[in-house]
């Protein structure tokens, strides 16, 4: 009997839930320039990111880089180590993950947009940054080398290999009250 799409999705989510949360700075190949001030969104679907800027942006097909700062993504890199083509170095965020989406900025010839993963407080009344950063330094320590690597070498990616990283984050406004009070919303680093 062939499993249905729903069965496959349920099995994949079960696998992701068994993996440990991973603090990481990862990438997507999409930026929303219409965002003019930080806002909190939640994704009703999986949010796929990659540790590789080149993979996430399809070799910088467009100069847009979403930078995801998180603590609870599920890292599939080791599971995909034997991939027949390129290992996507994928880190997935589970459905219902909250992100603070910051306005886009220009950096080293590309447009970047930072997404900070957010967690609901224990009392359920606010959101807090899952991985608080005091400066841009941790982001730049990852972004700088990845950007240089993407510009100097073009990866041989399979057809459609980057598509899940290039789509907008499927977002909706959160239903948590008091969420504007968290420290990260006004951080600006």
Tab-separated table of C-alpha atoms in Angstrom:
chain	number	residue	atom	x	y	z
A	1	UNK	CA	0.000	0.000	0.000
A	2	UNK	CA	1.404	3.361	-1.030
A	3	UNK	CA	1.423	5.971	1.773
A	4	UNK	CA	-0.697	9.060	1.194
A	5	UNK	CA	0.750	12.559	1.178
A	6	UNK	CA	-0.745	13.100	4.635
A	7	UNK	CA	0.946	9.938	5.948
A	8	UNK	CA	4.284	11.017	4.459
A	9	UNK	CA	3.948	14.522	5.932
A	10	UNK	CA	3.012	13.112	9.335
A	11	UNK	CA	6.025	10.739	9.241
A	12	UNK	CA	8.363	13.572	8.248
A	13	UNK	CA	7.068	15.801	11.070
A	14	UNK	CA	7.503	12.896	13.475
A	15	UNK	CA	11.129	12.547	12.339
A	16	UNK	CA	11.745	16.289	12.746
A	17	UNK	CA	10.278	16.225	16.251
A	18	UNK	CA	12.756	13.486	17.216
A	19	UNK	CA	15.755	15.583	16.141
A	20	UNK	CA	17.304	17.899	18.748
A	21	UNK	CA	16.772	21.668	18.447
A	22	UNK	CA	19.779	23.316	16.807
A	23	UNK	CA	20.989	26.881	17.403
A	24	UNK	CA	22.008	28.163	13.980
A	25	UNK	CA	22.300	31.103	11.645
A	26	UNK	CA	20.931	29.936	8.317
A	27	UNK	CA	19.672	31.374	5.039
A	28	UNK	CA	16.725	31.696	2.701
A	29	UNK	CA	16.721	33.221	-0.783
A	30	UNK	CA	13.801	35.556	-0.282
A	31	UNK	CA	13.469	39.117	1.062
A	32	UNK	CA	10.216	41.045	1.495
A	33	UNK	CA	11.070	44.713	0.783
A	34	UNK	CA	7.544	45.816	1.765
A	35	UNK	CA	8.363	45.297	5.469
A	36	UNK	CA	9.174	48.768	6.831
A	37	UNK	CA	9.249	47.994	10.542
A	38	UNK	CA	9.909	44.847	12.531
A	39	UNK	CA	6.885	42.590	12.771
A	40	UNK	CA	6.159	39.209	14.272
A	41	UNK	CA	4.797	36.505	11.994
A	42	UNK	CA	4.161	32.812	12.458
A	43	UNK	CA	4.563	30.184	9.796
A	44	UNK	CA	1.750	27.620	9.530
A	45	UNK	CA	4.039	25.384	7.439
A	46	UNK	CA	7.595	24.095	7.694
A	47	UNK	CA	10.158	26.833	7.148
A	48	UNK	CA	13.160	25.427	5.292
A	49	UNK	CA	16.522	27.177	5.642
A	50	UNK	CA	20.035	26.194	4.607
A	51	UNK	CA	23.430	26.576	6.248
A	52	UNK	CA	24.688	27.318	2.717
A	53	UNK	CA	23.930	30.768	1.338
A	54	UNK	CA	24.717	29.517	-2.192
A	55	UNK	CA	22.151	26.714	-1.929
A	56	UNK	CA	19.493	28.894	-0.268
A	57	UNK	CA	19.795	31.599	-2.949
A	58	UNK	CA	20.397	29.325	-5.959
A	59	UNK	CA	23.925	30.721	-6.355
A	60	UNK	CA	22.727	34.285	-5.675
A	61	UNK	CA	20.292	34.126	-8.607
A	62	UNK	CA	18.900	37.339	-7.146
A	63	UNK	CA	20.851	39.373	-4.583
A	64	UNK	CA	18.345	38.686	-1.770
A	65	UNK	CA	19.370	36.869	1.414
A	66	UNK	CA	17.043	36.035	4.289
A	67	UNK	CA	19.152	35.474	7.425
A	68	UNK	CA	17.439	33.285	10.028
A	69	UNK	CA	18.717	33.465	13.605
A	70	UNK	CA	17.237	30.576	15.520
A	71	UNK	CA	17.602	28.092	18.333
A	72	UNK	CA	15.017	25.397	17.598
A	73	UNK	CA	15.454	24.431	13.958
A	74	UNK	CA	15.876	20.764	13.116
A	75	UNK	CA	19.138	20.098	11.282
A	76	UNK	CA	18.895	17.527	8.469
A	77	UNK	CA	22.523	17.959	7.337
A	78	UNK	CA	23.773	14.698	8.873
A	79	UNK	CA	20.763	12.749	7.563
A	80	UNK	CA	21.449	14.019	4.042
A	81	UNK	CA	25.202	13.308	4.162
A	82	UNK	CA	24.907	10.593	1.505
A	83	UNK	CA	22.739	12.628	-0.859
A	84	UNK	CA	23.372	11.662	-4.483
A	85	UNK	CA	23.820	15.302	-5.499
A	86	UNK	CA	24.364	18.321	-3.229
A	87	UNK	CA	23.565	18.078	0.502
A	88	UNK	CA	21.144	21.003	1.034
A	89	UNK	CA	22.490	21.534	4.590
A	90	UNK	CA	18.880	22.036	5.563
A	91	UNK	CA	17.593	23.278	8.919
A	92	UNK	CA	13.790	23.213	9.216
A	93	UNK	CA	11.593	25.166	11.606
A	94	UNK	CA	8.401	23.418	12.663
A	95	UNK	CA	4.910	24.670	11.773
A	96	UNK	CA	3.774	27.355	14.200
A	97	UNK	CA	7.251	28.845	14.679
A	98	UNK	CA	7.218	32.586	15.377
A	99	UNK	CA	9.698	34.936	13.704
A	100	UNK	CA	10.425	38.629	14.109
A	101	UNK	CA	10.872	39.775	10.514
A	102	UNK	CA	13.045	42.893	10.300
A	103	UNK	CA	13.110	45.451	7.462
A	104	UNK	CA	15.452	44.663	4.581
A	105	UNK	CA	18.893	46.308	4.541
A	106	UNK	CA	21.703	46.580	2.043
A	107	UNK	CA	24.905	44.751	2.950
A	108	UNK	CA	27.948	44.141	0.740
A	109	UNK	CA	25.976	44.401	-2.502
A	110	UNK	CA	23.023	42.236	-1.460
A	111	UNK	CA	19.720	42.913	0.263
A	112	UNK	CA	19.432	41.056	3.550
A	113	UNK	CA	16.482	40.564	5.860
A	114	UNK	CA	16.896	39.138	9.346
A	115	UNK	CA	14.326	36.743	10.785
A	116	UNK	CA	14.703	36.120	14.521
A	117	UNK	CA	13.043	33.020	15.891
A	118	UNK	CA	10.710	33.854	18.772
A	119	UNK	CA	9.378	31.692	21.611
A	120	UNK	CA	6.177	32.120	23.581
A	121	UNK	CA	6.784	33.017	27.230
A	122	UNK	CA	5.837	30.482	29.906
A	123	UNK	CA	2.698	32.434	30.808
A	124	UNK	CA	1.732	32.673	27.113
A	125	UNK	CA	1.419	36.459	27.100
A	126	UNK	CA	4.534	37.514	25.195
A	127	UNK	CA	7.206	36.449	22.761
A	128	UNK	CA	10.916	36.415	23.525
A	129	UNK	CA	13.877	36.098	21.197
A	130	UNK	CA	14.882	32.425	21.069
A	131	UNK	CA	18.556	33.263	20.539
A	132	UNK	CA	19.252	36.799	21.779
A	133	UNK	CA	22.209	38.522	20.122
A	134	UNK	CA	23.837	41.662	21.497
A	135	UNK	CA	25.356	42.686	18.164
A	136	UNK	CA	25.651	41.874	14.471
A	137	UNK	CA	28.955	40.053	15.075
A	138	UNK	CA	27.579	36.464	15.206
A	139	UNK	CA	25.546	37.103	12.043
A	140	UNK	CA	28.476	38.673	10.188
A	141	UNK	CA	30.776	35.823	11.267
A	142	UNK	CA	28.538	33.452	9.279
A	143	UNK	CA	27.173	35.772	6.562
A	144	UNK	CA	30.524	37.231	5.442
A	145	UNK	CA	32.286	33.943	4.599
A	146	UNK	CA	29.120	32.438	3.067
A	147	UNK	CA	28.640	35.485	0.852
A	148	UNK	CA	32.277	35.375	-0.309
A	149	UNK	CA	32.009	31.640	-1.018
A	150	UNK	CA	28.774	32.077	-2.998
A	151	UNK	CA	30.413	34.760	-5.135
A	152	UNK	CA	33.582	32.774	-5.839
A	153	UNK	CA	32.187	29.344	-6.627
A	154	UNK	CA	29.006	28.330	-8.368
A	155	UNK	CA	27.531	25.092	-6.995
A	156	UNK	CA	26.169	22.515	-9.417
A	157	UNK	CA	22.662	22.400	-7.983
A	158	UNK	CA	20.014	19.965	-9.219
A	159	UNK	CA	17.016	21.436	-11.026
A	160	UNK	CA	14.669	22.844	-8.368
A	161	UNK	CA	17.144	22.123	-5.551
A	162	UNK	CA	16.774	25.613	-4.065
A	163	UNK	CA	13.055	26.199	-4.650
A	164	UNK	CA	11.937	25.578	-1.051
A	165	UNK	CA	14.381	28.247	0.165
A	166	UNK	CA	13.330	30.862	-2.428
A	167	UNK	CA	9.637	31.029	-1.539
A	168	UNK	CA	8.288	33.619	0.899
A	169	UNK	CA	7.812	32.464	4.480
A	170	UNK	CA	4.163	31.494	4.675
A	171	UNK	CA	3.234	33.955	7.400
A	172	UNK	CA	0.283	35.075	9.424
A	173	UNK	CA	0.014	37.440	12.365
A	174	UNK	CA	0.372	35.719	15.756
A	175	UNK	CA	-2.442	35.359	18.251
A	176	UNK	CA	-0.228	36.021	21.290
A	177	UNK	CA	-1.127	39.079	23.359
A	178	UNK	CA	1.524	41.458	24.604
A	179	UNK	CA	4.078	40.378	21.991
A	180	UNK	CA	5.380	43.915	21.309
A	181	UNK	CA	7.042	43.959	24.726
A	182	UNK	CA	9.865	41.589	23.822
A	183	UNK	CA	13.420	42.919	23.722
A	184	UNK	CA	14.279	41.839	20.171
A	185	UNK	CA	11.476	43.688	18.340
A	186	UNK	CA	13.218	47.039	18.707
A	187	UNK	CA	16.779	45.703	18.769
A	188	UNK	CA	18.083	46.735	15.336
A	189	UNK	CA	21.341	45.191	16.569
